[in-house]
Amino acid sequence: MKVSTPADGSDVPTTLAGWLRGLRDDALARLLTLRPDLATPPPPDFDVLGARLEIRVSVTRALERLDVFTLEVCEALTLLPPAVSAAELSTFCGGADVTAALATLRERGLVWGDDAAVVLVGMVRDLLGERPLGFGRPLRACLGGHRHTQLARLAAAVGVDPRRDRGAATRSALLDELAAVLAGRERVSRLVEECGPRARQILDRLAAGPALGHTGDAGRLLAASDARTPVEELLARGLLVGVDEETVELPREVGLALRGDRPAGTLHVDPPALTGRQIDLGQVDGAAALAAGTLIRLVTALLEAWGEAPPTPLRTGGLSVRDFRATAKLLDVTETVAAVVVETAYAAGLVDGSTGTDTQIMPTTAYDRWSVETPAMRWAVLAEAWLHTPDVPGLVGERDDKGRQLAALSLELRRRSAPELRRLVLDAFAAAPHGLAPTPASVRELLAWRMPRRGGPLLDRMVDWVFAEAELLGLTGRGALSAAGWALVRGEAGAGVSRSELAAALGPMLPEPVSELFVQADLTAVAPGPLVPEIAAELAQMADVESAGAATVHRFSESSLRRALDAGRTVEDIRGFLTRVARGGVPQTLDYLVDDVARRHGRLRAGPAASYLRCDDTAVLSEVVASRRTQALGLRRIAPTVVISALPMPKLLDGLRAAGFSPVGEGPDGRVVLSRPEAHRTPGRPRPPGGAQARGGRDEQLRDMVRMIRRGDEGARTARAAAAAAGSLATGADGADGMVRSAPLILVTLQGAARAGRRVLLGYVDQQGTPRDQVVRPLTVEGGWVTAWDQRTTSTRRFALHRVTGVLDMEDALTGSEINSYPWLYEPGGMGGFRAASAPRAGLGVGPAAVSPIAVDTVTVHTAGMDAVHTAGMDAAGGPTAVPDQAHPRTADAEDIPGLP
């Protein structure tokens, strides 16, 4: 790819950089949004941005986000000329409408140009062009490893005289003739008619794609008259080519001839339809609202428990198996649900590890703010966090490659693709017809069409996990998107959705908070809906949740009422609260229980002695000392009303309460110590904003970056124009000698030269630090290395990319006559060999005057890649100046070299 601009200064883009320069700012921002790796670091001008569009990793990521039909259009472009019109592309694709596919490719920078001349980015051709649309490789590539005697048999079978004099380039010319013959539809039809019906069935199957087949006869290339099996018949006529001992390939020319008027074959224009069960849409929001309320309750219960007794994380990070199972038991849910609750709370910033050496997992200060929000807003925080977190709760409890169990809240759960996969599954829910709950299998089929290059075990399992997690969060109900789920999907597809918008979508689905209870004689209280936060907090101190759902059942007991008294509530406070919230009054049984617990509460007093126990009622104290359930407390009576113990006061209080007594603690001054549980908190770590806020910030950054690129590009063009006016070749990105010096442009120039078989002047620094210039022909550019054919050493060499200082395209720098008169070291020899034509010269110049050819002895080198010999350059005497194709040399066979016995 060239990145220079038109010399005449016209507005018609003739290069990728010129096309980028003509795009609107919103289109450039869209390109940087869809391919964020292009913006890191910000490109200084459009030449560098165009070079980054050719980077293999970046192109691979962009291709992974294309659907099947768009990829098929890409593959079709690899079979067509470099600049093709949209109408010709549509005709090649069987009349399919390619407008949307081309728009998708343009906005991702995979093609450029208008509909009159659509140009495919070179790296896309490299990645997709080997066997596109089910075709095989070209005949030249398929026959690259065949010997001359085998080529002669094929030539005789298709009507080409193998003994005719073709000059020095015998092998190349013979391959050209074979390819031309097999590219003709009529000739291929006659060759097919010579084969049997089973052979024709094999051709039809391979022509539809893929073009590879496996057979034990792949290596049996016989004369046409000696062929017996269907595969031997096809091999003998060149309709199939054996690529190894067990694999055959249908050459591309044959495949195109067999497909006839529909060369692209069967294209997958439309996505597969979703299947599932029909549901009542009226039940969706109700089920989703119930699930959302349950999630809020579970998160609240979890963090309240961890606030009182924070668990200690593992040394390697994460929650221990014991603590995780205890969490699932505490919430009364399965471990799968517990993992979702824990990871969602962490993603929302409501829980984190404390600072310091003795790290504990506890609620953050953000939890206190979250707990006083409305239920809809609390749910919105959780839903947004779940969608954007890279942690995958479904992996909790599984084993890694080393057999270690993956813990909740550990870094091993992170998968960078998880947020995108969640959005894709939710988009699939949105694509389902109204009233249809899609099945996971049909969603997998749809995702396989939408991104065929991104399949794998994680994607298949993520579909199942997202189905379960979306139902748990209330994004779906009865298997279909709820109103809140629709708000989230539409917001992600547009400019983003804020938390207030999510809360507004869920609000109508939730029942109104209530402030009354149905208190029953069996010591239970039923809340007919979600309680207002103040009443819920007060009730949690004096009653335990027995069952949760649309209506929550709370149970009063001695321990729960004692908990309220321990927290400083008086019997009058408890009665007043119950009288205020109990619809229909307080039952007599509950009133008696409150009186009984209050009467016995605090009659015993414990203090440090290590601790002591005192009571004015000596009978009660005698009962405590004589009880068998208190023997482990080590009580010793030192006075009629005083007993001491060696246990600390908290353990003494716990032991007495477990034995059925109701003591309270007192301090050194004799005052009652209220035993409110300590609420542990840790500062929340800063987390990047999500939703509409984050998207708005990114959009503004991209707009600023586009403006910066335009300013940098204008500066670079002005500098080049000034240098040209001063008479030099270029400055800035290029050197004064015309060589490309910028690292991104060096890479893309070498890739383009390797793709087109062009010669370049390569500047590099050797291992001794000496700068050198050398004419080479790049073969491959990958892994930080350039593999090239070295004209001086007559062999392939590897150059480290970081040592390359500059590149000059020789066909750009020299005119056609200069190239033709340049004494390249190789010319085609007989039977596919390459014969040395001149000795290496001491001084390498740019023009022909710097060279003086010296005759040397004839040598012959045979390469496996002689197929694509380029004969465009001819020397002054009319001799060919071919160079080897992209392959390493191998040892010559005797039958390939004329004159040998």
mmCIF file of N, CA, C and O in Angstrom, residues 218-295:
data_model
loop_
_atom_site.group_PDB
_atom_site.id
_atom_site.type_symbol
_atom_site.label_atom_id
_atom_site.label_comp_id
_atom_site.label_asym_id
_atom_site.label_seq_id
_atom_site.Cartn_x
_atom_site.Cartn_y
_atom_site.Cartn_z
ATOM 1 N N ALA A 218 -4.319 -39.461 -3.190
ATOM 2 C CA ALA A 218 -3.909 -38.085 -3.497
ATOM 3 C C ALA A 218 -2.558 -38.031 -4.189
ATOM 4 O O ALA A 218 -2.294 -37.112 -4.974
ATOM 5 N N GLY A 219 -1.678 -38.974 -3.919
ATOM 6 C CA GLY A 219 -0.352 -38.929 -4.519
ATOM 7 C C GLY A 219 -0.219 -39.689 -5.814
ATOM 8 O O GLY A 219 0.894 -39.775 -6.350
ATOM 9 N N ARG A 220 -1.305 -40.220 -6.362
ATOM 10 C CA ARG A 220 -1.249 -41.037 -7.580
ATOM 11 C C ARG A 220 -1.575 -40.182 -8.798
ATOM 12 O O ARG A 220 -2.704 -40.137 -9.264
ATOM 13 N N LEU A 221 -0.578 -39.473 -9.319
ATOM 14 C CA LEU A 221 -0.724 -38.664 -10.520
ATOM 15 C C LEU A 221 -0.264 -39.509 -11.712
ATOM 16 O O LEU A 221 0.931 -39.637 -11.984
ATOM 17 N N LEU A 222 -1.226 -40.112 -12.417
ATOM 18 C CA LEU A 222 -0.955 -41.002 -13.541
ATOM 19 C C LEU A 222 -1.334 -40.331 -14.840
ATOM 20 O O LEU A 222 -1.950 -39.255 -14.860
ATOM 21 N N ALA A 223 -0.978 -40.970 -15.907
ATOM 22 C CA ALA A 223 -1.469 -40.519 -17.197
ATOM 23 C C ALA A 223 -2.967 -40.769 -17.271
ATOM 24 O O ALA A 223 -3.509 -41.668 -16.609
ATOM 25 N N ALA A 224 -3.661 -39.989 -18.096
ATOM 26 C CA ALA A 224 -5.114 -40.101 -18.176
ATOM 27 C C ALA A 224 -5.542 -41.492 -18.612
ATOM 28 O O ALA A 224 -6.562 -42.023 -18.155
ATOM 29 N N SER A 225 -4.767 -42.134 -19.467
ATOM 30 C CA SER A 225 -5.144 -43.475 -19.944
ATOM 31 C C SER A 225 -4.960 -44.539 -18.876
ATOM 32 O O SER A 225 -5.574 -45.609 -18.949
ATOM 33 N N ASP A 226 -4.124 -44.268 -17.868
ATOM 34 C CA ASP A 226 -3.864 -45.267 -16.824
ATOM 35 C C ASP A 226 -4.746 -45.081 -15.597
ATOM 36 O O ASP A 226 -4.681 -45.889 -14.670
ATOM 37 N N ALA A 227 -5.532 -44.007 -15.537
ATOM 38 C CA ALA A 227 -6.357 -43.729 -14.355
ATOM 39 C C ALA A 227 -7.497 -44.724 -14.263
ATOM 40 O O ALA A 227 -8.149 -45.034 -15.267
ATOM 41 N N ARG A 228 -7.767 -45.191 -13.056
ATOM 42 C CA ARG A 228 -8.833 -46.182 -12.849
ATOM 43 C C ARG A 228 -9.894 -45.671 -11.859
ATOM 44 O O ARG A 228 -11.082 -45.849 -12.104
ATOM 45 N N THR A 229 -9.484 -45.095 -10.781
ATOM 46 C CA THR A 229 -10.449 -44.624 -9.782
ATOM 47 C C THR A 229 -10.923 -43.211 -10.128
ATOM 48 O O THR A 229 -10.262 -42.502 -10.906
ATOM 49 N N PRO A 230 -12.051 -42.769 -9.552
ATOM 50 C CA PRO A 230 -12.522 -41.396 -9.838
ATOM 51 C C PRO A 230 -11.488 -40.336 -9.473
ATOM 52 O O PRO A 230 -11.310 -39.371 -10.219
ATOM 53 N N VAL A 231 -10.807 -40.506 -8.341
ATOM 54 C CA VAL A 231 -9.818 -39.513 -7.949
ATOM 55 C C VAL A 231 -8.648 -39.508 -8.927
ATOM 56 O O VAL A 231 -8.132 -38.437 -9.302
ATOM 57 N N GLU A 232 -8.211 -40.683 -9.390
ATOM 58 C CA GLU A 232 -7.123 -40.738 -10.360
ATOM 59 C C GLU A 232 -7.524 -40.066 -11.666
ATOM 60 O O GLU A 232 -6.706 -39.393 -12.308
ATOM 61 N N GLU A 233 -8.774 -40.221 -12.097
ATOM 62 C CA GLU A 233 -9.228 -39.544 -13.315
ATOM 63 C C GLU A 233 -9.124 -38.033 -13.178
ATOM 64 O O GLU A 233 -8.693 -37.339 -14.112
ATOM 65 N N LEU A 234 -9.531 -37.516 -12.033
ATOM 66 C CA LEU A 234 -9.506 -36.067 -11.830
ATOM 67 C C LEU A 234 -8.080 -35.551 -11.687
ATOM 68 O O LEU A 234 -7.746 -34.481 -12.206
ATOM 69 N N LEU A 235 -7.235 -36.310 -10.990
ATOM 70 C CA LEU A 235 -5.850 -35.888 -10.838
ATOM 71 C C LEU A 235 -5.126 -35.881 -12.175
ATOM 72 O O LEU A 235 -4.313 -34.976 -12.450
ATOM 73 N N ALA A 236 -5.393 -36.862 -13.002
ATOM 74 C CA ALA A 236 -4.705 -36.959 -14.289
ATOM 75 C C ALA A 236 -5.041 -35.804 -15.206
ATOM 76 O O ALA A 236 -4.242 -35.444 -16.083
ATOM 77 N N ARG A 237 -6.190 -35.209 -15.074
ATOM 78 C CA ARG A 237 -6.620 -34.109 -15.950
ATOM 79 C C ARG A 237 -6.452 -32.734 -15.305
ATOM 80 O O ARG A 237 -6.916 -31.743 -15.844
ATOM 81 N N GLY A 238 -5.854 -32.678 -14.128
ATOM 82 C CA GLY A 238 -5.620 -31.394 -13.467
ATOM 83 C C GLY A 238 -6.852 -30.796 -12.838
ATOM 84 O O GLY A 238 -6.810 -29.661 -12.360
ATOM 85 N N LEU A 239 -7.965 -31.549 -12.823
ATOM 86 C CA LEU A 239 -9.173 -31.038 -12.182
ATOM 87 C C LEU A 239 -9.049 -31.089 -10.660
ATOM 88 O O LEU A 239 -9.730 -30.349 -9.945
ATOM 89 N N LEU A 240 -8.227 -31.978 -10.162
ATOM 90 C CA LEU A 240 -7.830 -32.011 -8.760
ATOM 91 C C LEU A 240 -6.313 -32.036 -8.707
ATOM 92 O O LEU A 240 -5.659 -32.536 -9.634
ATOM 93 N N VAL A 241 -5.752 -31.514 -7.613
ATOM 94 C CA VAL A 241 -4.301 -31.515 -7.429
ATOM 95 C C VAL A 241 -4.017 -32.079 -6.048
ATOM 96 O O VAL A 241 -4.641 -31.670 -5.054
ATOM 97 N N GLY A 242 -3.115 -33.042 -5.984
ATOM 98 C CA GLY A 242 -2.723 -33.588 -4.693
ATOM 99 C C GLY A 242 -1.733 -32.664 -3.997
ATOM 100 O O GLY A 242 -0.663 -32.373 -4.551
ATOM 101 N N VAL A 243 -2.093 -32.200 -2.811
ATOM 102 C CA VAL A 243 -1.205 -31.302 -2.074
ATOM 103 C C VAL A 243 -0.333 -32.058 -1.082
ATOM 104 O O VAL A 243 0.680 -31.536 -0.628
ATOM 105 N N ASP A 244 -0.736 -33.265 -0.702
ATOM 106 C CA ASP A 244 0.120 -34.165 0.058
ATOM 107 C C ASP A 244 -0.379 -35.574 -0.200
ATOM 108 O O ASP A 244 -1.198 -35.805 -1.104
ATOM 109 N N GLU A 245 0.103 -36.526 0.566
ATOM 110 C CA GLU A 245 -0.224 -37.928 0.287
ATOM 111 C C GLU A 245 -1.686 -38.270 0.541
ATOM 112 O O GLU A 245 -2.183 -39.283 0.051
ATOM 113 N N GLU A 246 -2.404 -37.446 1.329
ATOM 114 C CA GLU A 246 -3.783 -37.793 1.684
ATOM 115 C C GLU A 246 -4.773 -36.664 1.411
ATOM 116 O O GLU A 246 -5.943 -36.791 1.765
ATOM 117 N N THR A 247 -4.349 -35.574 0.814
ATOM 118 C CA THR A 247 -5.225 -34.413 0.613
ATOM 119 C C THR A 247 -5.193 -33.984 -0.839
ATOM 120 O O THR A 247 -4.110 -33.872 -1.438
ATOM 121 N N VAL A 248 -6.369 -33.722 -1.375
ATOM 122 C CA VAL A 248 -6.491 -33.185 -2.733
ATOM 123 C C VAL A 248 -7.179 -31.828 -2.647
ATOM 124 O O VAL A 248 -7.918 -31.535 -1.706
ATOM 125 N N GLU A 249 -6.926 -30.985 -3.650
ATOM 126 C CA GLU A 249 -7.478 -29.638 -3.677
ATOM 127 C C GLU A 249 -8.006 -29.331 -5.064
ATOM 128 O O GLU A 249 -7.370 -29.676 -6.070
ATOM 129 N N LEU A 250 -9.168 -28.696 -5.107
ATOM 130 C CA LEU A 250 -9.748 -28.258 -6.368
ATOM 131 C C LEU A 250 -9.175 -26.882 -6.703
ATOM 132 O O LEU A 250 -9.413 -25.924 -5.966
ATOM 133 N N PRO A 251 -8.394 -26.732 -7.771
ATOM 134 C CA PRO A 251 -7.812 -25.423 -8.090
ATOM 135 C C PRO A 251 -8.886 -24.361 -8.286
ATOM 136 O O PRO A 251 -10.010 -24.651 -8.701
ATOM 137 N N ARG A 252 -8.516 -23.123 -7.992
ATOM 138 C CA ARG A 252 -9.475 -22.024 -8.068
ATOM 139 C C ARG A 252 -10.020 -21.841 -9.475
ATOM 140 O O ARG A 252 -11.211 -21.588 -9.647
ATOM 141 N N GLU A 253 -9.164 -21.983 -10.480
ATOM 142 C CA GLU A 253 -9.626 -21.810 -11.855
ATOM 143 C C GLU A 253 -10.699 -22.826 -12.205
ATOM 144 O O GLU A 253 -11.704 -22.495 -12.853
ATOM 145 N N VAL A 254 -10.520 -24.061 -11.743
ATOM 146 C CA VAL A 254 -11.517 -25.098 -12.012
ATOM 147 C C VAL A 254 -12.805 -24.813 -11.255
ATOM 148 O O VAL A 254 -13.912 -24.965 -11.782
ATOM 149 N N GLY A 255 -12.679 -24.394 -10.011
ATOM 150 C CA GLY A 255 -13.869 -24.079 -9.227
ATOM 151 C C GLY A 255 -14.690 -22.959 -9.842
ATOM 152 O O GLY A 255 -15.922 -23.024 -9.885
ATOM 153 N N LEU A 256 -14.023 -21.899 -10.324
ATOM 154 C CA LEU A 256 -14.747 -20.801 -10.973
ATOM 155 C C LEU A 256 -15.456 -21.281 -12.229
ATOM 156 O O LEU A 256 -16.595 -20.884 -12.509
ATOM 157 N N ALA A 257 -14.801 -22.144 -12.999
ATOM 158 C CA ALA A 257 -15.433 -22.658 -14.214
ATOM 159 C C ALA A 257 -16.637 -23.532 -13.882
ATOM 160 O O ALA A 257 -17.666 -23.483 -14.574
ATOM 161 N N LEU A 258 -16.544 -24.335 -12.815
ATOM 162 C CA LEU A 258 -17.654 -25.230 -12.464
ATOM 163 C C LEU A 258 -18.842 -24.468 -11.895
ATOM 164 O O LEU A 258 -19.991 -24.864 -12.092
ATOM 165 N N ARG A 259 -18.593 -23.385 -11.174
ATOM 166 C CA ARG A 259 -19.717 -22.642 -10.587
ATOM 167 C C ARG A 259 -20.490 -21.833 -11.619
ATOM 168 O O ARG A 259 -21.629 -21.430 -11.363
ATOM 169 N N GLY A 260 -19.890 -21.531 -12.735
ATOM 170 C CA GLY A 260 -20.623 -20.891 -13.824
ATOM 171 C C GLY A 260 -21.058 -19.479 -13.515
ATOM 172 O O GLY A 260 -20.254 -18.625 -13.133
ATOM 173 N N ASP A 261 -22.372 -19.226 -13.649
ATOM 174 C CA ASP A 261 -22.910 -17.870 -13.520
ATOM 175 C C ASP A 261 -23.030 -17.410 -12.068
ATOM 176 O O ASP A 261 -23.363 -16.243 -11.837
ATOM 177 N N ARG A 262 -22.816 -18.284 -11.123
ATOM 178 C CA ARG A 262 -22.861 -17.900 -9.701
ATOM 179 C C ARG A 262 -21.508 -18.219 -9.061
ATOM 180 O O ARG A 262 -21.366 -19.171 -8.285
ATOM 181 N N PRO A 263 -20.495 -17.425 -9.407
ATOM 182 C CA PRO A 263 -19.146 -17.751 -8.907
ATOM 183 C C PRO A 263 -19.019 -17.662 -7.396
ATOM 184 O O PRO A 263 -18.190 -18.351 -6.805
ATOM 185 N N ALA A 264 -19.812 -16.813 -6.764
ATOM 186 C CA ALA A 264 -19.713 -16.689 -5.307
ATOM 187 C C ALA A 264 -20.381 -17.842 -4.576
ATOM 188 O O ALA A 264 -20.209 -17.984 -3.355
ATOM 189 N N GLY A 265 -21.153 -18.648 -5.282
ATOM 190 C CA GLY A 265 -21.825 -19.768 -4.637
ATOM 191 C C GLY A 265 -23.026 -19.325 -3.822
ATOM 192 O O GLY A 265 -23.615 -18.265 -4.065
ATOM 193 N N THR A 266 -23.376 -20.118 -2.841
ATOM 194 C CA THR A 266 -24.513 -19.815 -1.975
ATOM 195 C C THR A 266 -24.056 -18.910 -0.831
ATOM 196 O O THR A 266 -23.200 -19.287 -0.033
ATOM 197 N N LEU A 267 -24.623 -17.706 -0.789
ATOM 198 C CA LEU A 267 -24.270 -16.741 0.247
ATOM 199 C C LEU A 267 -25.330 -16.742 1.349
ATOM 200 O O LEU A 267 -26.501 -16.992 1.094
ATOM 201 N N HIS A 268 -24.898 -16.442 2.537
ATOM 202 C CA HIS A 268 -25.790 -16.435 3.707
ATOM 203 C C HIS A 268 -26.169 -14.988 4.011
ATOM 204 O O HIS A 268 -25.606 -14.359 4.916
ATOM 205 N N VAL A 269 -27.117 -14.475 3.246
ATOM 206 C CA VAL A 269 -27.479 -13.065 3.341
ATOM 207 C C VAL A 269 -28.236 -12.774 4.633
ATOM 208 O O VAL A 269 -27.981 -11.769 5.319
ATOM 209 N N ASP A 270 -29.163 -13.636 4.998
ATOM 210 C CA ASP A 270 -30.032 -13.387 6.150
ATOM 211 C C ASP A 270 -29.603 -14.227 7.346
ATOM 212 O O ASP A 270 -29.162 -15.374 7.192
ATOM 213 N N PRO A 271 -29.747 -13.684 8.540
ATOM 214 C CA PRO A 271 -29.398 -14.458 9.744
ATOM 215 C C PRO A 271 -30.414 -15.563 9.988
ATOM 216 O O PRO A 271 -31.567 -15.479 9.536
ATOM 217 N N PRO A 272 -30.030 -16.605 10.721
ATOM 218 C CA PRO A 272 -30.995 -17.667 11.038
ATOM 219 C C PRO A 272 -32.071 -17.145 11.981
ATOM 220 O O PRO A 272 -31.829 -16.269 12.816
ATOM 221 N N ALA A 273 -33.260 -17.680 11.826
ATOM 222 C CA ALA A 273 -34.392 -17.245 12.661
ATOM 223 C C ALA A 273 -34.295 -17.864 14.054
ATOM 224 O O ALA A 273 -33.860 -19.014 14.221
ATOM 225 N N LEU A 274 -34.695 -17.082 15.045
ATOM 226 C CA LEU A 274 -34.722 -17.578 16.417
ATOM 227 C C LEU A 274 -35.937 -18.457 16.633
ATOM 228 O O LEU A 274 -37.013 -18.201 16.083
ATOM 229 N N THR A 275 -35.759 -19.480 17.425
ATOM 230 C CA THR A 275 -36.860 -20.380 17.766
ATOM 231 C C THR A 275 -36.997 -20.426 19.282
ATOM 232 O O THR A 275 -36.058 -20.116 20.021
ATOM 233 N N GLY A 276 -38.165 -20.833 19.731
ATOM 234 C CA GLY A 276 -38.411 -20.894 21.175
ATOM 235 C C GLY A 276 -39.877 -21.158 21.458
ATOM 236 O O GLY A 276 -40.619 -21.656 20.602
ATOM 237 N N ARG A 277 -40.310 -20.775 22.648
ATOM 238 C CA ARG A 277 -41.690 -21.002 23.057
ATOM 239 C C ARG A 277 -42.428 -19.667 23.165
ATOM 240 O O ARG A 277 -41.832 -18.635 23.471
ATOM 241 N N GLN A 278 -43.719 -19.708 22.916
ATOM 242 C CA GLN A 278 -44.559 -18.522 23.027
ATOM 243 C C GLN A 278 -44.943 -18.303 24.496
ATOM 244 O O GLN A 278 -45.230 -19.251 25.216
ATOM 245 N N ILE A 279 -44.914 -17.049 24.917
ATOM 246 C CA ILE A 279 -45.211 -16.717 26.302
ATOM 247 C C ILE A 279 -46.216 -15.581 26.341
ATOM 248 O O ILE A 279 -46.466 -14.908 25.334
ATOM 249 N N ASP A 280 -46.803 -15.390 27.509
ATOM 250 C CA ASP A 280 -47.728 -14.289 27.742
ATOM 251 C C ASP A 280 -46.925 -13.058 28.129
ATOM 252 O O ASP A 280 -46.276 -13.029 29.187
ATOM 253 N N LEU A 281 -46.923 -12.041 27.274
ATOM 254 C CA LEU A 281 -46.138 -10.841 27.541
ATOM 255 C C LEU A 281 -46.584 -10.125 28.809
ATOM 256 O O LEU A 281 -45.803 -9.386 29.409
ATOM 257 N N GLY A 282 -47.818 -10.338 29.224
ATOM 258 C CA GLY A 282 -48.289 -9.692 30.438
ATOM 259 C C GLY A 282 -47.602 -10.188 31.688
ATOM 260 O O GLY A 282 -47.649 -9.518 32.737
ATOM 261 N N GLN A 283 -46.978 -11.356 31.628
ATOM 262 C CA GLN A 283 -46.304 -11.913 32.798
ATOM 263 C C GLN A 283 -44.817 -11.572 32.856
ATOM 264 O O GLN A 283 -44.162 -11.841 33.860
ATOM 265 N N VAL A 284 -44.290 -11.003 31.777
ATOM 266 C CA VAL A 284 -42.845 -10.776 31.697
ATOM 267 C C VAL A 284 -42.390 -9.761 32.735
ATOM 268 O O VAL A 284 -41.487 -10.013 33.538
ATOM 269 N N ASP A 285 -43.008 -8.588 32.748
ATOM 270 C CA ASP A 285 -42.559 -7.533 33.662
ATOM 271 C C ASP A 285 -42.785 -7.901 35.115
ATOM 272 O O ASP A 285 -41.979 -7.544 35.982
ATOM 273 N N GLY A 286 -43.860 -8.630 35.402
ATOM 274 C CA GLY A 286 -44.100 -9.041 36.782
ATOM 275 C C GLY A 286 -43.016 -9.974 37.283
ATOM 276 O O GLY A 286 -42.501 -9.809 38.409
ATOM 277 N N ALA A 287 -42.644 -10.959 36.453
ATOM 278 C CA ALA A 287 -41.583 -11.881 36.858
ATOM 279 C C ALA A 287 -40.250 -11.163 36.980
ATOM 280 O O ALA A 287 -39.456 -11.433 37.895
ATOM 281 N N ALA A 288 -39.992 -10.224 36.064
ATOM 282 C CA ALA A 288 -38.733 -9.486 36.117
ATOM 283 C C ALA A 288 -38.665 -8.606 37.356
ATOM 284 O O ALA A 288 -37.608 -8.488 37.993
ATOM 285 N N ALA A 289 -39.771 -7.958 37.712
ATOM 286 C CA ALA A 289 -39.782 -7.105 38.900
ATOM 287 C C ALA A 289 -39.539 -7.920 40.164
ATOM 288 O O ALA A 289 -38.819 -7.477 41.080
ATOM 289 N N LEU A 290 -40.137 -9.122 40.237
ATOM 290 C CA LEU A 290 -39.909 -9.986 41.395
ATOM 291 C C LEU A 290 -38.433 -10.378 41.500
ATOM 292 O O LEU A 290 -37.842 -10.368 42.584
ATOM 293 N N ALA A 291 -37.807 -10.699 40.340
ATOM 294 C CA ALA A 291 -36.391 -11.060 40.347
ATOM 295 C C ALA A 291 -35.521 -9.875 40.742
ATOM 296 O O ALA A 291 -34.545 -10.028 41.492
ATOM 297 N N ALA A 292 -35.863 -8.672 40.267
ATOM 298 C CA ALA A 292 -35.077 -7.484 40.631
ATOM 299 C C ALA A 292 -35.151 -7.214 42.121
ATOM 300 O O ALA A 292 -34.138 -6.896 42.762
ATOM 301 N N GLY A 293 -36.344 -7.331 42.695
ATOM 302 C CA GLY A 293 -36.471 -7.137 44.135
ATOM 303 C C GLY A 293 -35.705 -8.172 44.931
ATOM 304 O O GLY A 293 -35.096 -7.861 45.962
ATOM 305 N N THR A 294 -35.708 -9.419 44.447
ATOM 306 C CA THR A 294 -34.955 -10.467 45.137
ATOM 307 C C THR A 294 -33.463 -10.191 45.092
ATOM 308 O O THR A 294 -32.747 -10.393 46.087
ATOM 309 N N LEU A 295 -32.966 -9.712 43.948
ATOM 310 C CA LEU A 295 -31.538 -9.412 43.844
ATOM 311 C C LEU A 295 -31.147 -8.313 44.824
ATOM 312 O O LEU A 295 -30.113 -8.411 45.499
#
